[in-house]
Coordinates of C-alpha atoms in Angstrom, one line a residue:
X1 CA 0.0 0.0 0.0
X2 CA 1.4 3.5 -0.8
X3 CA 1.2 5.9 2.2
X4 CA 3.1 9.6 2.8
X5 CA 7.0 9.2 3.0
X6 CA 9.3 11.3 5.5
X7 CA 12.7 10.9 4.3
X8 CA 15.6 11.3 6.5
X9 CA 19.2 12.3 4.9
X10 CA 21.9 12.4 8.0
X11 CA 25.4 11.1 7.2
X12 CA 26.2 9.7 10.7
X13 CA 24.8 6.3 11.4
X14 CA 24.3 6.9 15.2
X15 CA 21.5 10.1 14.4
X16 CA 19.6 7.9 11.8
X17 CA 19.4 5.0 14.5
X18 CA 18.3 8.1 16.9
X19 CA 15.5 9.3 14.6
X20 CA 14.7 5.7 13.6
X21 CA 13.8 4.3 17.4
X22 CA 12.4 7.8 18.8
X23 CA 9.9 7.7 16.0
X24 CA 9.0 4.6 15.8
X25 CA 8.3 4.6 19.8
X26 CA 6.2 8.0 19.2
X27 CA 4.1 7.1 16.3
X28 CA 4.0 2.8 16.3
X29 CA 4.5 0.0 13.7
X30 CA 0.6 0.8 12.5
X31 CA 1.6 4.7 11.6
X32 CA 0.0 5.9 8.4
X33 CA 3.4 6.5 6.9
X34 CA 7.1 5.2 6.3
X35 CA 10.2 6.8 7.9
X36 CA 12.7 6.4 5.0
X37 CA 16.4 7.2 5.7
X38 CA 19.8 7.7 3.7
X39 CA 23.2 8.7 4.2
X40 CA 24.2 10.0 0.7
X41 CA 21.7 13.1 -0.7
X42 CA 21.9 11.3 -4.5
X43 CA 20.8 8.4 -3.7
X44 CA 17.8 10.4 -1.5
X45 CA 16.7 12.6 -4.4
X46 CA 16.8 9.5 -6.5
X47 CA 14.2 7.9 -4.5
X48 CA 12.4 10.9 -4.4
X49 CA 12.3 11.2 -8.2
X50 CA 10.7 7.8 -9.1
X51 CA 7.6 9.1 -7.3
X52 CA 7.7 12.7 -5.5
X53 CA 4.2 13.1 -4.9
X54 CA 4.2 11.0 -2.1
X55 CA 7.0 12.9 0.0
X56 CA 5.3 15.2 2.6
X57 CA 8.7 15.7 4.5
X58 CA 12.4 15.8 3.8
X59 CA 14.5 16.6 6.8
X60 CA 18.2 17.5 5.5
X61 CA 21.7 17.3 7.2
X62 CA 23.8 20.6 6.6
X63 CA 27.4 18.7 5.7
X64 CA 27.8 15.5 3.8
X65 CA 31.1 14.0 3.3
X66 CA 31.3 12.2 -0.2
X67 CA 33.3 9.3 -0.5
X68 CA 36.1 11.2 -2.2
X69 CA 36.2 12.9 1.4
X70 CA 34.5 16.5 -0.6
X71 CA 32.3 18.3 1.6
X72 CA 28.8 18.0 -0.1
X73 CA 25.9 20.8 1.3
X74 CA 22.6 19.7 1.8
X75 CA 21.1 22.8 1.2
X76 CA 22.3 22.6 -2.8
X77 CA 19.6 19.6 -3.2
X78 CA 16.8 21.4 -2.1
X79 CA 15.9 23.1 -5.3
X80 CA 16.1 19.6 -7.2
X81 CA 14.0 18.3 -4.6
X82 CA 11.3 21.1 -4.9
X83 CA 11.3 21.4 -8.8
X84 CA 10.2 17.4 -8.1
X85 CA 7.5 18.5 -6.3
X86 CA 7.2 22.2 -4.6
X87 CA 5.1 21.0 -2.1
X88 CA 7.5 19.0 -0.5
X89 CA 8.7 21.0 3.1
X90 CA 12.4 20.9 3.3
X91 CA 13.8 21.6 6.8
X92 CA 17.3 22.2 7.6
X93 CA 19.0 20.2 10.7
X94 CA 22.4 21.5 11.5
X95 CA 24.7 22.1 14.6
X96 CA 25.7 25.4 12.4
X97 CA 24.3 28.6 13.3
X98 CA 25.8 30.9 11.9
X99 CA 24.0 33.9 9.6
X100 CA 25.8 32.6 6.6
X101 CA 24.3 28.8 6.9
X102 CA 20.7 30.4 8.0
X103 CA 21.2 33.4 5.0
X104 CA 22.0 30.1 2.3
X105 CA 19.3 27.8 3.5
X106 CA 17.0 30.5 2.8
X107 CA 18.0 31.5 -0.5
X108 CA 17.7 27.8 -1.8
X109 CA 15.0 27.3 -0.6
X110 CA 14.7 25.3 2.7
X111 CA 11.1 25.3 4.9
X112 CA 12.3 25.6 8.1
X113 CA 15.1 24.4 10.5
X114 CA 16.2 23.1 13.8
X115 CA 20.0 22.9 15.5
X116 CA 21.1 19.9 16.3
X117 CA 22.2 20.8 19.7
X118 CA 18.4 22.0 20.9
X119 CA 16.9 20.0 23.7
X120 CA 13.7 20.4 21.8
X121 CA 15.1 19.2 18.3
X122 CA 13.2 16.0 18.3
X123 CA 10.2 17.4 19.8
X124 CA 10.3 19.9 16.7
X125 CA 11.2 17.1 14.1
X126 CA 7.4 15.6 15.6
X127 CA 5.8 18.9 15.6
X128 CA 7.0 19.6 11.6
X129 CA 6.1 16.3 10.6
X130 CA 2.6 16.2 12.2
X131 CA 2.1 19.5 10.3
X132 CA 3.7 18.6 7.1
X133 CA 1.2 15.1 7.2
X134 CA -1.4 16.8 8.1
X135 CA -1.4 19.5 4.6
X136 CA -0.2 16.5 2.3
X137 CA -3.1 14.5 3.5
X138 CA -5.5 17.2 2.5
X139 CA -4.2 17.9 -1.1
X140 CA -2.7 14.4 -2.0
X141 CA -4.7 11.7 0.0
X142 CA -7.7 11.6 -2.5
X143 CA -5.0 11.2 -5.3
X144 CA -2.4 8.5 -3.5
X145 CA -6.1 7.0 -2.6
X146 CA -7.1 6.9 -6.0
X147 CA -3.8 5.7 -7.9
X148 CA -4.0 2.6 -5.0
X149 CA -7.6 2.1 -6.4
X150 CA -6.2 2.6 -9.7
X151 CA -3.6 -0.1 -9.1
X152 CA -5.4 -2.4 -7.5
X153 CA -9.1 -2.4 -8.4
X154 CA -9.2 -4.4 -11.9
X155 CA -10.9 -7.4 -11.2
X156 CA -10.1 -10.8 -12.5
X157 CA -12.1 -10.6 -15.4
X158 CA -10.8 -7.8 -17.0
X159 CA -7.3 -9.0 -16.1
X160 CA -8.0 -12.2 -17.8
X161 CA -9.1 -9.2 -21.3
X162 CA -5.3 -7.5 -20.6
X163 CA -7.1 -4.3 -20.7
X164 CA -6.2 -1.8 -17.9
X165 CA -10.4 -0.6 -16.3
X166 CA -11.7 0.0 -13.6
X167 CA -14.8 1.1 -14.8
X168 CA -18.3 -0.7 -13.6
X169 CA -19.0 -1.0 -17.3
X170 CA -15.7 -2.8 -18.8
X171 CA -16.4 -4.8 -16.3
X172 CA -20.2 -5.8 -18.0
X173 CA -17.9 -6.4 -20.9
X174 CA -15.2 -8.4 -19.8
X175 CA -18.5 -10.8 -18.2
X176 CA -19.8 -11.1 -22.2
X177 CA -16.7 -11.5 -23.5
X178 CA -15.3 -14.3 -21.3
X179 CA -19.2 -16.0 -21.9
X180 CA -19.6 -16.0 -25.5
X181 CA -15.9 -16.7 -25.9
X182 CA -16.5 -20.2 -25.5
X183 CA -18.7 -20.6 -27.8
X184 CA -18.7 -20.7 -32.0
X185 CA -21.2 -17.8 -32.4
X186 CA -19.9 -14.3 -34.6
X187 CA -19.6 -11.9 -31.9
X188 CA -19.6 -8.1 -33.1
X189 CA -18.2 -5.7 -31.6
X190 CA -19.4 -2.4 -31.3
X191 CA -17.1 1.0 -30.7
X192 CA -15.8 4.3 -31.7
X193 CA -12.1 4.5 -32.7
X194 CA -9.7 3.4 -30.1
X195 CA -12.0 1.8 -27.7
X196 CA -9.7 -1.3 -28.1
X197 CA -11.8 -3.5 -30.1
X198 CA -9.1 -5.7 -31.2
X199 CA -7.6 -6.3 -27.7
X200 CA -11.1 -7.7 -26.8
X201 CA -11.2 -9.7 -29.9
X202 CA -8.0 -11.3 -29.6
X203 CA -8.9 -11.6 -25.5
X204 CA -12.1 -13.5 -26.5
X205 CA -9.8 -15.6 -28.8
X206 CA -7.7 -16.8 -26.1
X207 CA -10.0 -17.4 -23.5
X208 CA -11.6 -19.7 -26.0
X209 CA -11.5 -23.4 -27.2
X210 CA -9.3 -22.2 -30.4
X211 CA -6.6 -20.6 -28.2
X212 CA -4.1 -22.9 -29.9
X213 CA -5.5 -22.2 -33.3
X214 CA -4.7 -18.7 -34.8
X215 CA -5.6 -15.1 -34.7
X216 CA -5.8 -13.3 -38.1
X217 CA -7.0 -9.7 -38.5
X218 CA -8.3 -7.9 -41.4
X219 CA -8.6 -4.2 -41.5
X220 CA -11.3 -3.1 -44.1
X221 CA -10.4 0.7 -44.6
X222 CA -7.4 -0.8 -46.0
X223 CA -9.2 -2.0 -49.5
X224 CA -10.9 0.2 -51.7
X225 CA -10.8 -2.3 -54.3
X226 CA -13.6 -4.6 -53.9
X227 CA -11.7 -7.6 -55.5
X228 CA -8.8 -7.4 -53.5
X229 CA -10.5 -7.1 -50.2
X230 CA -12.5 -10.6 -51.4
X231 CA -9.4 -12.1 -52.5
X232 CA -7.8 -11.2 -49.0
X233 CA -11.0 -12.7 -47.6
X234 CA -11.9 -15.5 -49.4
X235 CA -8.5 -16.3 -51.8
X236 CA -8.3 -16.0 -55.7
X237 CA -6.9 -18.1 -58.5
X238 CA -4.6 -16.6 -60.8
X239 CA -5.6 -15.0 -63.9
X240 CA -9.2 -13.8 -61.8
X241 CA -8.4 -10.5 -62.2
X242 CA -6.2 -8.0 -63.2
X243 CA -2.9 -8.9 -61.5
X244 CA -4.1 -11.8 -59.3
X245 CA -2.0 -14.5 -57.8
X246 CA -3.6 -17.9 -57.0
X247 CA -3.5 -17.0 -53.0
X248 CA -5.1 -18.3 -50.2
X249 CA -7.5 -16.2 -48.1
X250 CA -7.8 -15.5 -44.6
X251 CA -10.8 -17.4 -44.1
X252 CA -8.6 -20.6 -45.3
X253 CA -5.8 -19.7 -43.0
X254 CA -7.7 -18.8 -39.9
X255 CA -9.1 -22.6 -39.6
X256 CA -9.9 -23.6 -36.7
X257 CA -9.4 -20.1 -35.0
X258 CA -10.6 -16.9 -35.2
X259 CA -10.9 -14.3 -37.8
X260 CA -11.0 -10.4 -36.6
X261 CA -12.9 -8.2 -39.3
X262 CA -12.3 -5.2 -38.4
X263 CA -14.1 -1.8 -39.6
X264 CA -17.0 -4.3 -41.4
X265 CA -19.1 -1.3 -42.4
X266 CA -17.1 -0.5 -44.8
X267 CA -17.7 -3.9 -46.8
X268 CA -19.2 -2.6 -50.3
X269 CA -22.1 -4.8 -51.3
X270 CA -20.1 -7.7 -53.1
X271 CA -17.7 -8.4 -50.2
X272 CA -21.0 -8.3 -48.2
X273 CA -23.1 -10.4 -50.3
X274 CA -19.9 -13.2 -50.4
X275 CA -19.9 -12.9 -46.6
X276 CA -23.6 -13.5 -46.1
X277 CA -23.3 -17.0 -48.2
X278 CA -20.4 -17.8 -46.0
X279 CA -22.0 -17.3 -42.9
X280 CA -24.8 -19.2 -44.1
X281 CA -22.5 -22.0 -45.8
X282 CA -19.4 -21.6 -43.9
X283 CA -17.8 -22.8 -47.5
X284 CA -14.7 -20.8 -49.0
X285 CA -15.0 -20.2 -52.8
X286 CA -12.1 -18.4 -54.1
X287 CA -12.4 -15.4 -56.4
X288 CA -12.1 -16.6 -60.2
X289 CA -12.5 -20.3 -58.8
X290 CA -15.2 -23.0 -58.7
X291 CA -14.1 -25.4 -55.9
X292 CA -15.8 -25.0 -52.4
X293 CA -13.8 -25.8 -49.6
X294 CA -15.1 -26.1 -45.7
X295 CA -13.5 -24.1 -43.4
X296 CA -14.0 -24.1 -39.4
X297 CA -13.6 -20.9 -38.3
X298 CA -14.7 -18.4 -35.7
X299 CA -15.6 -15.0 -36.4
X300 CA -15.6 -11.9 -34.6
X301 CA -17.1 -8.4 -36.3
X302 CA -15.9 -5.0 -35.3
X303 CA -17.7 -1.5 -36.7
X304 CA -18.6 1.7 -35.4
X305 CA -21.9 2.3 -33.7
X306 CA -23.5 3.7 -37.2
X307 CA -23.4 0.2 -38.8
X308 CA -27.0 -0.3 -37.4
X309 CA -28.0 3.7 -39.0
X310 CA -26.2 2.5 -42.4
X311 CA -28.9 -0.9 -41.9
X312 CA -32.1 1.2 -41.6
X313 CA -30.7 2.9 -45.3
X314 CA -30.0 0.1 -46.9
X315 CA -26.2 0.6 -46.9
X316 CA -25.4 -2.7 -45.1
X317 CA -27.3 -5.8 -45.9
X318 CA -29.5 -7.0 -42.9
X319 CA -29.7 -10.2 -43.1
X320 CA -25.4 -10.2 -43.1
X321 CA -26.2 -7.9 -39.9
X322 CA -28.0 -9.6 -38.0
X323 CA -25.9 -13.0 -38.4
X324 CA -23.1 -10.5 -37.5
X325 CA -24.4 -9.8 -34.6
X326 CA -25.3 -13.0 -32.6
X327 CA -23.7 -11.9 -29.7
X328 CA -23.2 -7.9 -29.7
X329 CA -20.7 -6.3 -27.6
X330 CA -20.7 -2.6 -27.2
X331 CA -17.6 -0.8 -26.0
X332 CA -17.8 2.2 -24.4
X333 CA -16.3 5.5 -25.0
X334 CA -13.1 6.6 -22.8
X335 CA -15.1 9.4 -21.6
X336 CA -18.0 7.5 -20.1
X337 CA -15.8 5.3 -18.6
X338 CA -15.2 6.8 -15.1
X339 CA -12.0 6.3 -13.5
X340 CA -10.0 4.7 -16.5
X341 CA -8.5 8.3 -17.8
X342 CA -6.4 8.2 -14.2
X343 CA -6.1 4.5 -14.6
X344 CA -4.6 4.3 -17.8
X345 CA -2.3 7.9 -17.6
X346 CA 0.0 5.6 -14.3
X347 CA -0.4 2.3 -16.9
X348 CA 0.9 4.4 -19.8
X349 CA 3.5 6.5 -17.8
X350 CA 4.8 3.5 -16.1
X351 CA 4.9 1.2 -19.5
X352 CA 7.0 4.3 -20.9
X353 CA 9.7 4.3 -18.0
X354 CA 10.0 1.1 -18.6
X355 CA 10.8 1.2 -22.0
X356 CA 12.7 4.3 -22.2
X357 CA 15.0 3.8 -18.9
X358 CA 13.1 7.4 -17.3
X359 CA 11.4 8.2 -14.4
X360 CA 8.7 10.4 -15.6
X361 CA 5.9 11.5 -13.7
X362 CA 2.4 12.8 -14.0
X363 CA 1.7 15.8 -11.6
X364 CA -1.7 15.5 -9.8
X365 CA -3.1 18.7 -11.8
X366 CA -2.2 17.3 -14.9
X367 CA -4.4 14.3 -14.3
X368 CA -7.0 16.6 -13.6
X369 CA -6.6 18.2 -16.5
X370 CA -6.8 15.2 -19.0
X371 CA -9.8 13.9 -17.1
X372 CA -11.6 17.3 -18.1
X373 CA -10.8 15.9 -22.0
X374 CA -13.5 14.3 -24.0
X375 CA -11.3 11.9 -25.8
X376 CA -12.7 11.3 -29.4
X377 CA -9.8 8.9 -30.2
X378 CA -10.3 7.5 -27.1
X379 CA -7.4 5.2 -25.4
X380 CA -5.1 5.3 -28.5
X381 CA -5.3 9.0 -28.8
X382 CA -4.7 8.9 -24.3
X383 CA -2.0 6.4 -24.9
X384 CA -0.4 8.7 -27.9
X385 CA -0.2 11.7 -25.4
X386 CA 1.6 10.1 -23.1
X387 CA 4.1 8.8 -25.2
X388 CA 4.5 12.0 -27.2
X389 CA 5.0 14.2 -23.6
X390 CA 7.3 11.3 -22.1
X391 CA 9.6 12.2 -25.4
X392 CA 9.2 16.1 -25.2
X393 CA 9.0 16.9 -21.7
X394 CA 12.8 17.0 -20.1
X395 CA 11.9 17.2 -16.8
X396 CA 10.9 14.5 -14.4
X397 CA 7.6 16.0 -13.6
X398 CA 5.1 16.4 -16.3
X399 CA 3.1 20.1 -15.7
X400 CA -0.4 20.6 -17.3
X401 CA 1.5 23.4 -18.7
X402 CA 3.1 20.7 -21.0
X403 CA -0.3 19.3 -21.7
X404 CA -1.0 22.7 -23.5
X405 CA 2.1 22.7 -25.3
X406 CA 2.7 19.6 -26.6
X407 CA -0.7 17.5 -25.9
X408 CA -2.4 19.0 -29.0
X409 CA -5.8 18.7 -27.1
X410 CA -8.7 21.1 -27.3
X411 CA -9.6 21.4 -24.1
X412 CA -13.1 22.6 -22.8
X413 CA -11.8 24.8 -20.2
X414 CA -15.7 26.4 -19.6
X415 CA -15.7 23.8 -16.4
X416 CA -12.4 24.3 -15.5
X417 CA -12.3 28.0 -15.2
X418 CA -13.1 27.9 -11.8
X419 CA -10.2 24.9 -10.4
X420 CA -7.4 26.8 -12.6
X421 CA -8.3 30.3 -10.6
X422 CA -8.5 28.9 -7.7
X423 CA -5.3 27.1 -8.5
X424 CA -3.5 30.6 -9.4
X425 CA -5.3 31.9 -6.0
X426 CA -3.2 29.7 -4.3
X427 CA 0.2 29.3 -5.7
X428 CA -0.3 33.5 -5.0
X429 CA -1.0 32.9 -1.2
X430 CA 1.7 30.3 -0.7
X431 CA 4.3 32.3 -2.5
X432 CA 3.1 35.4 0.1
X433 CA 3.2 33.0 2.8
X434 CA 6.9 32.0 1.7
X435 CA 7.7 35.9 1.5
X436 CA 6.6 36.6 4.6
X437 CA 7.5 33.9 6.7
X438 CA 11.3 34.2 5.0
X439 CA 10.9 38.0 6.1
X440 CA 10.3 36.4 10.0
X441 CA 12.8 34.3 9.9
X442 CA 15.3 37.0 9.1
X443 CA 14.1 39.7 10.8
X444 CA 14.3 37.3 14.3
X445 CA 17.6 36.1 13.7
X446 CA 18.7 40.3 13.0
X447 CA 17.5 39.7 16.9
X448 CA 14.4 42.0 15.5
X449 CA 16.6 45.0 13.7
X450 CA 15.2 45.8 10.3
X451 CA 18.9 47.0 8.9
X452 CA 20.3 43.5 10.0
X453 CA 17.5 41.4 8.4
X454 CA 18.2 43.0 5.6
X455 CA 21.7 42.0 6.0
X456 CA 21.0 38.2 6.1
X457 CA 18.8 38.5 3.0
X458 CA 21.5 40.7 1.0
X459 CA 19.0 43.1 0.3
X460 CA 19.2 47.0 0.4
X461 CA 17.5 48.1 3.8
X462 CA 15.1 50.4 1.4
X463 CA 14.1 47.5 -0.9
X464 CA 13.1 45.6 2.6
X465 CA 11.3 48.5 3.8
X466 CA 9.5 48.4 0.4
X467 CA 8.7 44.6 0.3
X468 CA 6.9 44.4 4.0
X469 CA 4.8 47.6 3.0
X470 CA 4.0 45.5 -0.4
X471 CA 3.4 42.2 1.4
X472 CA 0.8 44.1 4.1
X473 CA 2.3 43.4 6.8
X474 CA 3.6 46.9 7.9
X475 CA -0.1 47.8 9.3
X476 CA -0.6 44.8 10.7
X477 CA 2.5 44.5 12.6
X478 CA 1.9 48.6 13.4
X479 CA -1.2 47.4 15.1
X480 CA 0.1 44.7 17.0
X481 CA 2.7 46.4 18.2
X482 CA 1.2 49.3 19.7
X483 CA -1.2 46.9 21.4
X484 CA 1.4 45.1 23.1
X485 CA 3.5 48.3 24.3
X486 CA 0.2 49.5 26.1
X487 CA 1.2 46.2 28.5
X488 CA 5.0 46.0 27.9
X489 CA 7.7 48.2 28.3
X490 CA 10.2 46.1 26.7
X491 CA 9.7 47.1 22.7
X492 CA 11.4 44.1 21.5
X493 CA 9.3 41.5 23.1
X494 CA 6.3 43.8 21.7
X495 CA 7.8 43.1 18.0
X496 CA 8.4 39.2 18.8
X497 CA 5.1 38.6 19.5
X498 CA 3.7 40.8 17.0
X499 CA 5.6 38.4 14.7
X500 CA 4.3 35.3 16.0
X501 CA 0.4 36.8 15.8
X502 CA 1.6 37.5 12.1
X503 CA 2.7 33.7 11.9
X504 CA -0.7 32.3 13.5
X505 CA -2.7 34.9 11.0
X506 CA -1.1 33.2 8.0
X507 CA -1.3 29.6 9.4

């Protein structure tokens, strides 16, 4: 089962060991997460990168020592780490603390910290992680939820198709399938372009009686000329017709298995009158030939849901329609299928690292995004997109940004108006929540003078003014301030607590 990870890196053996039996006492073996723990950074981020959307907490040594004995900082892996996933909190542990460690922690990006020789260090390990948890579980649990139930919900039947569903009606399908497979009755299938028709054909073969017999397919789009598609079919002698062999037909070589006819509405009227006698025969005349050979073999039909509109016009003969369609299958569209756009985006994306050697993920908005697609090509044209962003897209993470740039897709965004702004809203508040909270943090270790904060953030003091005036917090602290002086005389106490009212206001 996959659950939240808090990852440990800490080069000395004796710290991990620490971490790993404090913890363990505090939370139990049944804790809704796993403690993780490394010694070497690489082989940390590496971990991270093959799935970073289930890291709520990274908690990074300062100093590393490689094995070349080079002195490695922790704090230079915390932009990787974030451009994996910027939701993952980073915090700093360090016996350094000095201005110049705090000053570079900030500026690459680190959460929050804690100094190794606190009494209350593992007290504020507990206290970060239960507050990291806590805001993964409310943005990622539905989705780590969902890719289990992704994962793990296809039921035996549709296993037994090698279809990836999870949908309640592949699973109607995969029942009539594995019934009618063994028996001799034409099955037809019926379903828009890239429903997978041929999967369930050749699954309805192999779960069948003729499973040692063969599987030949026949795509009719591919013949415009209405004697070669019947000498594909049915064979031809040589001389029949202009430039025919003497060849055997697919009928003839499928003998004892099973035939696939795919796209059967566009038979013209010959290749559907020839068909019909078959059916009602099951006797093989080549074209230009007189001999009539039995063959035993099973048919299954595959068209588009306007084969039974091009019936009613007299465009397909009936009676070949209806002997067509003793058992009718009808495949529903990707989008009706609930649950199988999410399903098939982790089957696709993993197949691809596979294949390619990568470790490519799908961010959680980007899911979101391609559920909100209607999908007219269905899973080939789902399946396409994912290979054709696993090519373009260099990073690990793939962005719905990159859906707009490379997926091609018209998306209806008229639904999604609403999630994107409020998906702006908040990358705008945690940014200003990032500002401010780096603006604390600097302005109590300047031991509260504004000309020293600006120091540590090698800013002009002006330009500091100017960015807690911008960021709102100038009137607020004003307030605060002046409330507490009314009951202190001891101004600096006044600001420290004004800070920490501006800290509770933003959590």
């Amino acid at each position: 089962m996959e659950m939240p990870r808090v990852i440990f890196i800490e080069d000395e053996q004796c710290l991990r060991e620490t971490y790993d039996i404090t913890l363990k006492r505090a939370y139990g073996e049944n804790r809704a997460f796993n403690f993780e723990f490394y010694s070497n950074p690489d082989e940390a981020v590496a971990e991270i990168r093959k799935f970073p959307f289930n890291v709520a907490i990274v908690f990074m040594d300062h100093h590393f020592r490689t094995d070349s004995d080079k002195l490695v900082l922790g704090s230079s892996y915390i932009k990787e780490i974030k451009k994996l996933n910027h939701h993952i909190e980073v915090i700093m542990i360090s016996g350094d603390n000095s201005n110049e460690s705090l000053q570079l922690w900030l500026k690459n990006g680190a959460d929050k910290f804690i100094y190794k020789d606190s009494d209350s260090n593992l007290t504020k390990i507990q206290i970060f992680m239960n507050q990291a948890l806590t805001t993964f579980n409310a943005k990622f649990g539905k989705i780590l939820g969902n890719k289990r139930n992704a994962t793990h919900a296809i039921s035996e039947s549709i296993r037994k198709l090698k279809i990836v569903s999870v949908a309640p009606q592949m699973e109607t399908v995969a029942q009539l399938v594995l019934q009618s497979s063994k028996s001799n009755h034409s099955i037809l299938l019926i379903g828009d372009t890239g429903t997978g028709k041929e999967l369930i054909a050749r699954a309805a073969h192999e779960n069948s009686n003729r499973s040692k017999g063969v599987f030949k397919t026949i795509d009719c789009t591919q013949f415009k000329n209405s004697q070669i598609i019947q000498s594909e079919l049915f064979g031809s002698e040589k001389g029949a017709f202009t430039g025919a062999e003497h060849k055997v037909g697919l009928l003839e070589l499928a003998s004892g298995g099973t035939l696939f006819i795919d796209e059967a509405h566009h038979l013209d009227s010959s290749a559907q009158a020839m068909f019909l006698r078959f059916l009602q025969e099951r006797k093989v005349r080549r074209v230009g030939g007189s001999a009539e050979t039995m063959v035993d073999v099973r048919l299954i039909f595959a068209a588009k849901p306007l084969l039974k509109e091009m019936v009613e016009k007299n465009e397909f003969l009936p009676d070949l329609y209806y002997r067509m369609n003793e058992i009718k299958i009808e495949i529903p569209s990707l989008k009706d299928r609930e649950g199988d756009v999410e399903a098939l985006c982790y089957f696709f994306i993993n197949r691809e690292n596979e294949r390619n050697g990568s470790q490519k993920n799908l961010f959680p908005d980007t899911i979101r995004l391609l559920q909100k697609y209607n999908w007219p090509g269905n899973v080939r044209e789902l399946e396409n997109v994912i290979k054709k962003l696993c090519v373009l897209v260099q990073d690990s993470t793939i962005l719905p940004e990159h859906v707009f740039k490379y997926g091609e897709l018209k998306i209806d965004m008229s639904d999604d108006d609403v999630h994107m702004i409020k998906t702006f809203d908040e990358l705008e508040r945690e940014q200003k929540k990032q500002k401010i909270e780096l603006i604390m943090r600097a302005y109590r270790i300047g031991n509260y003078n504004q000309a020293e904060a600006a120091r540590i953030l090698d800013i002009p003091r002006k330009t500091f003014a100017n960015r807690v005036k911008a960021l709102g917090i100038e009137q607020l602290m004003d307030k605060k301030i002046e409330e507490e002086r009314n009951g202190s005389p001891n101004t600096k106490d006044a600001l420290k607590k004004s800070w920490d009212v501006v800290k509770a206001f933003l959590d």
